[in-house]
PDB file of C-alpha atoms in Angstrom:
ATOM      1  CA  ILE A 133       0.000   0.000   0.000  1.00 59.00           C
ATOM      2  CA  ALA A 134       1.416   3.355  -1.071  1.00 67.00           C
ATOM      3  CA  GLY A 135       2.020   5.805   1.687  1.00 93.00           C
ATOM      4  CA  ILE A 136       4.426   7.332   4.128  1.00 96.00           C
ATOM      5  CA  THR A 137       6.135   5.381   6.896  1.00 96.00           C
ATOM      6  CA  GLN A 138       7.848   6.615  10.033  1.00 97.00           C
ATOM      7  CA  ALA A 139      10.111   4.753  12.422  1.00 97.00           C
ATOM      8  CA  PRO A 140      10.200   4.275  15.310  1.00 97.00           C
ATOM      9  CA  THR A 141       6.572   4.702  16.417  1.00 96.00           C
ATOM     10  CA  SER A 142       7.687   5.611  19.911  1.00 97.00           C
ATOM     11  CA  GLN A 143      10.946   6.135  21.756  1.00 97.00           C
ATOM     12  CA  ILE A 144      12.193   7.091  25.195  1.00 97.00           C
ATOM     13  CA  LEU A 145      15.513   8.875  24.905  1.00 97.00           C
ATOM     14  CA  ALA A 146      18.014  10.063  27.477  1.00 97.00           C
ATOM     15  CA  ALA A 147      18.829  13.761  27.348  1.00 98.00           C
ATOM     16  CA  GLY A 148      22.029  14.465  25.465  1.00 97.00           C
ATOM     17  CA  ARG A 149      21.688  11.456  23.176  1.00 98.00           C
ATOM     18  CA  ARG A 150      21.575  11.669  19.398  1.00 98.00           C
ATOM     19  CA  MET A 151      18.504  10.292  17.619  1.00 97.00           C
ATOM     20  CA  THR A 152      17.355   9.990  14.012  1.00 98.00           C
ATOM     21  CA  LEU A 153      13.694   9.673  13.137  1.00 98.00           C
ATOM     22  CA  ARG A 154      13.171   7.953   9.837  1.00 98.00           C
ATOM     23  CA  CYS A 155      10.604   8.813   7.165  1.00 98.00           C
ATOM     24  CA  THR A 156      10.058   7.095   3.835  1.00 98.00           C
ATOM     25  CA  GLN A 157       7.413   7.687   1.184  1.00 97.00           C
ATOM     26  CA  ASP A 158       6.672   5.706  -1.950  1.00 95.00           C
ATOM     27  CA  MET A 159       4.354   8.170  -3.680  1.00 93.00           C
ATOM     28  CA  ARG A 160       7.201   9.965  -5.505  1.00 93.00           C
ATOM     29  CA  HIS A 161       6.137  13.232  -3.908  1.00 93.00           C
ATOM     30  CA  ASN A 162       8.522  16.134  -4.374  1.00 93.00           C
ATOM     31  CA  ALA A 163       7.839  17.928  -1.101  1.00 93.00           C
ATOM     32  CA  MET A 164       8.360  16.505   2.396  1.00 94.00           C
ATOM     33  CA  TYR A 165       7.925  18.017   5.828  1.00 95.00           C
ATOM     34  CA  TRP A 166       8.650  17.389   9.483  1.00 97.00           C
ATOM     35  CA  TYR A 167       6.213  18.727  12.082  1.00 97.00           C
ATOM     36  CA  ARG A 168       5.988  18.497  15.821  1.00 97.00           C
ATOM     37  CA  GLN A 169       2.629  18.476  17.580  1.00 96.00           C
ATOM     38  CA  ASP A 170       2.288  19.519  21.203  1.00 95.00           C
ATOM     39  CA  LEU A 171      -0.864  19.655  23.301  1.00 88.00           C
ATOM     40  CA  GLY A 172      -2.735  22.916  22.767  1.00 83.00           C
ATOM     41  CA  LEU A 173      -0.540  23.993  19.893  1.00 86.00           C
ATOM     42  CA  GLY A 174      -0.969  23.542  16.186  1.00 84.00           C
ATOM     43  CA  LEU A 175       1.369  21.515  14.060  1.00 92.00           C
ATOM     44  CA  ARG A 176       4.656  23.402  13.877  1.00 94.00           C
ATOM     45  CA  LEU A 177       6.972  23.009  10.920  1.00 93.00           C
ATOM     46  CA  ILE A 178      10.522  22.006  11.819  1.00 96.00           C
ATOM     47  CA  HIS A 179      12.130  21.547   8.407  1.00 96.00           C
ATOM     48  CA  TYR A 180      10.934  20.975   4.888  1.00 93.00           C
ATOM     49  CA  SER A 181      12.246  19.895   1.512  1.00 94.00           C
ATOM     50  CA  ASN A 182      10.671  21.031  -1.757  1.00 91.00           C
ATOM     51  CA  THR A 183      12.640  18.529  -3.824  1.00 93.00           C
ATOM     52  CA  ALA A 184      15.448  16.020  -3.446  1.00 95.00           C
ATOM     53  CA  GLY A 185      18.738  17.743  -2.646  1.00 95.00           C
ATOM     54  CA  THR A 186      17.187  20.834  -1.062  1.00 95.00           C
ATOM     55  CA  THR A 187      16.029  21.570   2.485  1.00 96.00           C
ATOM     56  CA  GLY A 188      14.703  24.588   4.337  1.00 93.00           C
ATOM     57  CA  LYS A 189      14.062  25.722   7.887  1.00 94.00           C
ATOM     58  CA  GLY A 190      10.561  25.937   9.252  1.00 92.00           C
ATOM     59  CA  GLU A 191       9.160  27.675  12.310  1.00 90.00           C
ATOM     60  CA  VAL A 192      11.076  25.688  14.970  1.00 96.00           C
ATOM     61  CA  PRO A 193      14.317  24.325  13.435  1.00 97.00           C
ATOM     62  CA  ASP A 194      16.713  24.748  16.373  1.00 97.00           C
ATOM     63  CA  GLY A 195      18.157  21.473  17.651  1.00 97.00           C
ATOM     64  CA  TYR A 196      17.076  19.555  14.537  1.00 98.00           C
ATOM     65  CA  SER A 197      18.669  18.778  11.183  1.00 98.00           C
ATOM     66  CA  VAL A 198      17.444  17.030   8.050  1.00 98.00           C
ATOM     67  CA  SER A 199      18.785  15.683   4.786  1.00 97.00           C
ATOM     68  CA  ARG A 200      17.141  14.782   1.481  1.00 97.00           C
ATOM     69  CA  ALA A 201      19.540  12.589  -0.445  1.00 97.00           C
ATOM     70  CA  ASN A 202      16.756  11.109  -2.592  1.00 97.00           C
ATOM     71  CA  THR A 203      13.037  11.528  -3.269  1.00 96.00           C
ATOM     72  CA  ASP A 204      11.846   8.851  -0.885  1.00 97.00           C
ATOM     73  CA  ASP A 205      13.696   9.473   2.384  1.00 98.00           C
ATOM     74  CA  PHE A 206      13.686  12.459   4.729  1.00 98.00           C
ATOM     75  CA  PRO A 207      15.324  11.670   8.093  1.00 98.00           C
ATOM     76  CA  LEU A 208      15.168  14.073  11.039  1.00 98.00           C
ATOM     77  CA  THR A 209      18.103  14.135  13.463  1.00 98.00           C
ATOM     78  CA  LEU A 210      18.209  15.463  17.000  1.00 98.00           C
ATOM     79  CA  ALA A 211      21.905  16.075  17.635  1.00 96.00           C
ATOM     80  CA  SER A 212      21.665  16.269  21.420  1.00 97.00           C
ATOM     81  CA  ALA A 213      18.151  15.701  22.729  1.00 97.00           C
ATOM     82  CA  VAL A 214      16.637  17.944  25.415  1.00 98.00           C
ATOM     83  CA  PRO A 215      13.402  17.438  27.397  1.00 97.00           C
ATOM     84  CA  SER A 216      11.656  20.259  25.483  1.00 97.00           C
ATOM     85  CA  GLN A 217      11.898  18.090  22.399  1.00 98.00           C
ATOM     86  CA  THR A 218       9.416  15.665  23.949  1.00 98.00           C
ATOM     87  CA  SER A 219       6.598  15.689  21.408  1.00 98.00           C
ATOM     88  CA  VAL A 220       4.804  13.771  18.687  1.00 97.00           C
ATOM     89  CA  TYR A 221       6.637  14.106  15.390  1.00 98.00           C
ATOM     90  CA  PHE A 222       4.854  13.784  12.060  1.00 98.00           C
ATOM     91  CA  CYS A 223       6.442  13.432   8.675  1.00 97.00           C
ATOM     92  CA  ALA A 224       4.328  14.453   5.688  1.00 95.00           C
ATOM     93  CA  SER A 225       4.617  14.668   1.930  1.00 94.00           C
ATOM     94  CA  SER A 226       2.802  16.397  -0.911  1.00 91.00           C
ATOM     95  CA  GLU A 227       3.124  16.401  -4.674  1.00 87.00           C
ATOM     96  CA  GLY A 228       4.309  19.966  -4.861  1.00 75.00           C
ATOM     97  CA  GLN A 229       5.525  22.819  -2.720  1.00 65.00           C
ATOM     98  CA  GLY A 230       2.795  23.587  -0.198  1.00 59.00           C
ATOM     99  CA  GLY A 231       0.065  22.691  -2.598  1.00 57.00           C
ATOM    100  CA  GLY A 232      -2.374  19.869  -2.720  1.00 70.00           C
ATOM    101  CA  GLU A 233      -3.193  17.296  -0.141  1.00 85.00           C
ATOM    102  CA  ALA A 234      -0.496  16.444   2.372  1.00 90.00           C
ATOM    103  CA  PHE A 235      -0.172  12.818   3.434  1.00 93.00           C
ATOM    104  CA  PHE A 236       1.044  12.143   6.954  1.00 96.00           C
ATOM    105  CA  GLY A 237       2.957   9.295   8.514  1.00 97.00           C
ATOM    106  CA  GLN A 238       1.577   7.653  11.636  1.00 96.00           C
ATOM    107  CA  GLY A 239       3.774   9.752  13.906  1.00 97.00           C
ATOM    108  CA  THR A 240       6.651   9.142  16.318  1.00 97.00           C
ATOM    109  CA  ARG A 241       6.001   9.733  19.993  1.00 97.00           C
ATOM    110  CA  LEU A 242       9.320  10.855  21.491  1.00 98.00           C
ATOM    111  CA  THR A 243       9.954  11.300  25.199  1.00 98.00           C
ATOM    112  CA  VAL A 244      13.248  12.849  26.295  1.00 98.00           C
ATOM    113  CA  VAL A 245      14.087  12.205  29.932  1.00 97.00           C
TER     114      VAL A 245
ATOM    115  CA  GLY B  73       2.358  37.892  12.324  1.00 74.00           C
ATOM    116  CA  GLN B  74       0.615  34.847  10.977  1.00 83.00           C
ATOM    117  CA  ASN B  75      -2.218  33.380  12.971  1.00 90.00           C
ATOM    118  CA  ILE B  76      -5.006  30.831  12.725  1.00 94.00           C
ATOM    119  CA  ASP B  77      -7.856  30.913  15.245  1.00 96.00           C
ATOM    120  CA  GLN B  78     -10.399  28.178  15.833  1.00 97.00           C
ATOM    121  CA  PRO B  79     -12.384  27.141  18.898  1.00 97.00           C
ATOM    122  CA  THR B  80     -10.632  24.743  21.250  1.00 96.00           C
ATOM    123  CA  GLU B  81     -13.550  22.408  21.788  1.00 97.00           C
ATOM    124  CA  MET B  82     -17.147  21.915  20.643  1.00 98.00           C
ATOM    125  CA  THR B  83     -19.864  19.472  21.631  1.00 98.00           C
ATOM    126  CA  ALA B  84     -22.697  18.276  19.402  1.00 97.00           C
ATOM    127  CA  THR B  85     -25.346  15.571  19.338  1.00 97.00           C
ATOM    128  CA  GLU B  86     -25.377  12.523  17.107  1.00 97.00           C
ATOM    129  CA  GLY B  87     -27.479  13.196  13.998  1.00 97.00           C
ATOM    130  CA  ALA B  88     -27.193  16.970  14.308  1.00 98.00           C
ATOM    131  CA  ILE B  89     -25.219  19.579  12.334  1.00 98.00           C
ATOM    132  CA  VAL B  90     -22.149  21.422  13.589  1.00 98.00           C
ATOM    133  CA  GLN B  91     -20.159  24.307  12.132  1.00 98.00           C
ATOM    134  CA  ILE B  92     -16.501  24.774  13.058  1.00 98.00           C
ATOM    135  CA  ASN B  93     -15.179  28.243  12.331  1.00 98.00           C
ATOM    136  CA  CYS B  94     -11.653  29.305  11.450  1.00 98.00           C
ATOM    137  CA  THR B  95     -10.193  32.774  10.957  1.00 97.00           C
ATOM    138  CA  TYR B  96      -6.774  33.320   9.509  1.00 96.00           C
ATOM    139  CA  GLN B  97      -4.176  36.032   9.073  1.00 94.00           C
ATOM    140  CA  THR B  98      -1.302  35.129   6.792  1.00 90.00           C
ATOM    141  CA  SER B  99       1.261  36.958   4.694  1.00 87.00           C
ATOM    142  CA  GLY B 100      -0.265  36.137   1.348  1.00 88.00           C
ATOM    143  CA  PHE B 101      -2.813  33.395   0.857  1.00 89.00           C
ATOM    144  CA  ASN B 102      -2.844  30.374  -1.405  1.00 87.00           C
ATOM    145  CA  GLY B 103      -5.683  28.296  -0.063  1.00 92.00           C
ATOM    146  CA  LEU B 104      -7.178  26.800   3.075  1.00 95.00           C
ATOM    147  CA  PHE B 105      -7.210  23.176   4.198  1.00 95.00           C
ATOM    148  CA  TRP B 106      -9.249  21.217   6.697  1.00 97.00           C
ATOM    149  CA  TYR B 107      -7.898  18.011   8.188  1.00 97.00           C
ATOM    150  CA  GLN B 108      -9.420  15.487  10.575  1.00 98.00           C
ATOM    151  CA  GLN B 109      -7.321  13.914  13.312  1.00 97.00           C
ATOM    152  CA  HIS B 110      -8.561  11.107  15.540  1.00 97.00           C
ATOM    153  CA  ALA B 111      -6.851  10.777  18.900  1.00 94.00           C
ATOM    154  CA  GLY B 112      -3.460   9.134  18.588  1.00 92.00           C
ATOM    155  CA  GLU B 113      -3.583   9.116  14.797  1.00 95.00           C
ATOM    156  CA  ALA B 114      -2.222  11.176  11.933  1.00 95.00           C
ATOM    157  CA  PRO B 115      -4.184  14.033  10.337  1.00 96.00           C
ATOM    158  CA  THR B 116      -6.103  13.107   7.194  1.00 96.00           C
ATOM    159  CA  PHE B 117      -7.201  15.487   4.457  1.00 94.00           C
ATOM    160  CA  LEU B 118     -10.840  16.614   4.346  1.00 95.00           C
ATOM    161  CA  SER B 119     -11.071  19.633   2.053  1.00 95.00           C
ATOM    162  CA  TYR B 120      -9.286  22.431   0.234  1.00 93.00           C
ATOM    163  CA  ASN B 121     -10.703  25.847  -0.698  1.00 95.00           C
ATOM    164  CA  VAL B 122      -8.883  28.472  -2.715  1.00 92.00           C
ATOM    165  CA  LEU B 123     -11.854  30.386  -4.171  1.00 94.00           C
ATOM    166  CA  ASP B 124     -14.725  31.976  -2.252  1.00 96.00           C
ATOM    167  CA  GLY B 125     -17.731  29.786  -1.747  1.00 97.00           C
ATOM    168  CA  LEU B 126     -18.888  26.432  -0.546  1.00 97.00           C
ATOM    169  CA  GLU B 127     -17.340  23.079  -1.430  1.00 94.00           C
ATOM    170  CA  GLU B 128     -19.540  20.097  -0.639  1.00 94.00           C
ATOM    171  CA  LYS B 129     -18.263  16.568  -0.203  1.00 91.00           C
ATOM    172  CA  GLY B 130     -20.834  14.176   1.175  1.00 94.00           C
ATOM    173  CA  ARG B 131     -21.677  14.983   4.791  1.00 97.00           C
ATOM    174  CA  PHE B 132     -18.845  17.513   4.983  1.00 97.00           C
ATOM    175  CA  SER B 133     -18.800  20.996   3.428  1.00 97.00           C
ATOM    176  CA  SER B 134     -16.220  23.751   3.646  1.00 98.00           C
ATOM    177  CA  PHE B 135     -16.717  27.452   3.045  1.00 98.00           C
ATOM    178  CA  LEU B 136     -14.208  30.205   2.356  1.00 98.00           C
ATOM    179  CA  SER B 137     -14.404  33.998   2.351  1.00 97.00           C
ATOM    180  CA  ARG B 138     -11.030  35.429   1.328  1.00 96.00           C
ATOM    181  CA  SER B 139     -12.075  39.015   1.970  1.00 95.00           C
ATOM    182  CA  LYS B 140     -12.991  38.181   5.567  1.00 96.00           C
ATOM    183  CA  GLY B 141     -10.149  35.746   6.230  1.00 96.00           C
ATOM    184  CA  TYR B 142     -12.747  33.227   7.306  1.00 96.00           C
ATOM    185  CA  SER B 143     -13.609  29.619   6.716  1.00 98.00           C
ATOM    186  CA  TYR B 144     -15.909  27.065   8.234  1.00 98.00           C
ATOM    187  CA  LEU B 145     -16.305  23.317   8.144  1.00 98.00           C
ATOM    188  CA  LEU B 146     -19.882  22.061   8.245  1.00 98.00           C
ATOM    189  CA  LEU B 147     -20.570  18.503   9.340  1.00 98.00           C
ATOM    190  CA  LYS B 148     -24.068  17.112   8.796  1.00 97.00           C
ATOM    191  CA  GLU B 149     -25.792  14.003  10.143  1.00 98.00           C
ATOM    192  CA  LEU B 150     -23.162  13.648  12.810  1.00 98.00           C
ATOM    193  CA  GLN B 151     -21.972  10.161  13.660  1.00 97.00           C
ATOM    194  CA  MET B 152     -20.050   9.005  16.722  1.00 97.00           C
ATOM    195  CA  LYS B 153     -17.033   8.331  14.502  1.00 97.00           C
ATOM    196  CA  ASP B 154     -16.875  12.073  13.744  1.00 98.00           C
ATOM    197  CA  SER B 155     -15.515  12.619  17.249  1.00 98.00           C
ATOM    198  CA  ALA B 156     -12.045  13.934  16.444  1.00 97.00           C
ATOM    199  CA  SER B 157      -9.995  17.096  16.222  1.00 97.00           C
ATOM    200  CA  TYR B 158     -10.469  19.252  13.140  1.00 98.00           C
ATOM    201  CA  LEU B 159      -7.444  21.218  11.996  1.00 97.00           C
ATOM    202  CA  CYS B 160      -7.613  24.374   9.905  1.00 96.00           C
ATOM    203  CA  ALA B 161      -4.497  25.337   7.924  1.00 94.00           C
ATOM    204  CA  ALA B 162      -3.842  28.253   5.572  1.00 93.00           C
ATOM    205  CA  THR B 163      -1.168  28.355   2.886  1.00 90.00           C
ATOM    206  CA  ASP B 164       0.906  31.531   2.932  1.00 85.00           C
ATOM    207  CA  SER B 165       2.714  33.336   0.118  1.00 83.00           C
ATOM    208  CA  ASN B 166       5.621  30.866   0.374  1.00 79.00           C
ATOM    209  CA  TYR B 167       3.195  27.976   0.066  1.00 79.00           C
ATOM    210  CA  GLN B 168       3.899  26.945   3.642  1.00 83.00           C
ATOM    211  CA  LEU B 169       1.018  25.658   5.759  1.00 87.00           C
ATOM    212  CA  ILE B 170       0.166  27.643   8.886  1.00 90.00           C
ATOM    213  CA  TRP B 171      -1.830  25.435  11.263  1.00 93.00           C
ATOM    214  CA  GLY B 172      -4.450  26.204  13.852  1.00 94.00           C
ATOM    215  CA  ALA B 173      -4.342  24.362  17.185  1.00 94.00           C
ATOM    216  CA  GLY B 174      -7.369  22.307  16.198  1.00 96.00           C
ATOM    217  CA  THR B 175     -10.963  22.025  17.408  1.00 97.00           C
ATOM    218  CA  LYS B 176     -11.792  18.957  19.448  1.00 97.00           C
ATOM    219  CA  LEU B 177     -15.311  17.839  18.516  1.00 98.00           C
ATOM    220  CA  ILE B 178     -17.171  15.711  21.038  1.00 98.00           C
ATOM    221  CA  ILE B 179     -20.256  13.876  19.785  1.00 97.00           C
ATOM    222  CA  LYS B 180     -22.832  12.818  22.355  1.00 96.00           C
ATOM    223  CA  PRO B 181     -25.510  10.177  21.754  1.00 94.00           C
TER     224      PRO B 181
END
């Protein structure tokens, strides 16, 4: 089934550790996004990529990095996790830049202790 | 600044109609989305409006007024499975989505 897959689905991480959240899509979408969702707040964009080989910073990029080596994969790395990065992380993709329906992965629930 | 406002929570009765409002302020505008998100799940697309007017899709309809910076989602013949959060998102001049915090809809029998 075509779609977007995230791994892991949940993780408890010690503060200061490095962690990479994986995201893979098989819809050949050009644009991909990483959001975090916190209680009472809307989805906040961390980083995005409009096409393979390019990335951009969203609203809350500090402490996170991304890469887009190919169309399908868009990993998100926390270099040194802090408790404020405890959140639910969603990866999403769309055909084009900001346009059209965005498809979301099932989310990664990350707890930094 | 950019801002999306929608009510935090609404309650409605099974079989009834409910309207969820959304107002937006963005630098430029390239369309408005509504998504549904059940607890513990990912958001799923419901509707997209870029022109003024009403878009109907089964039990769900979405309305947009660009001059007023206003949209609403109308849900008819409510079912228990409609209990979810409804997210409003506007696309700004850079084609980035600006998201509201979501409206939690509680359906009572």
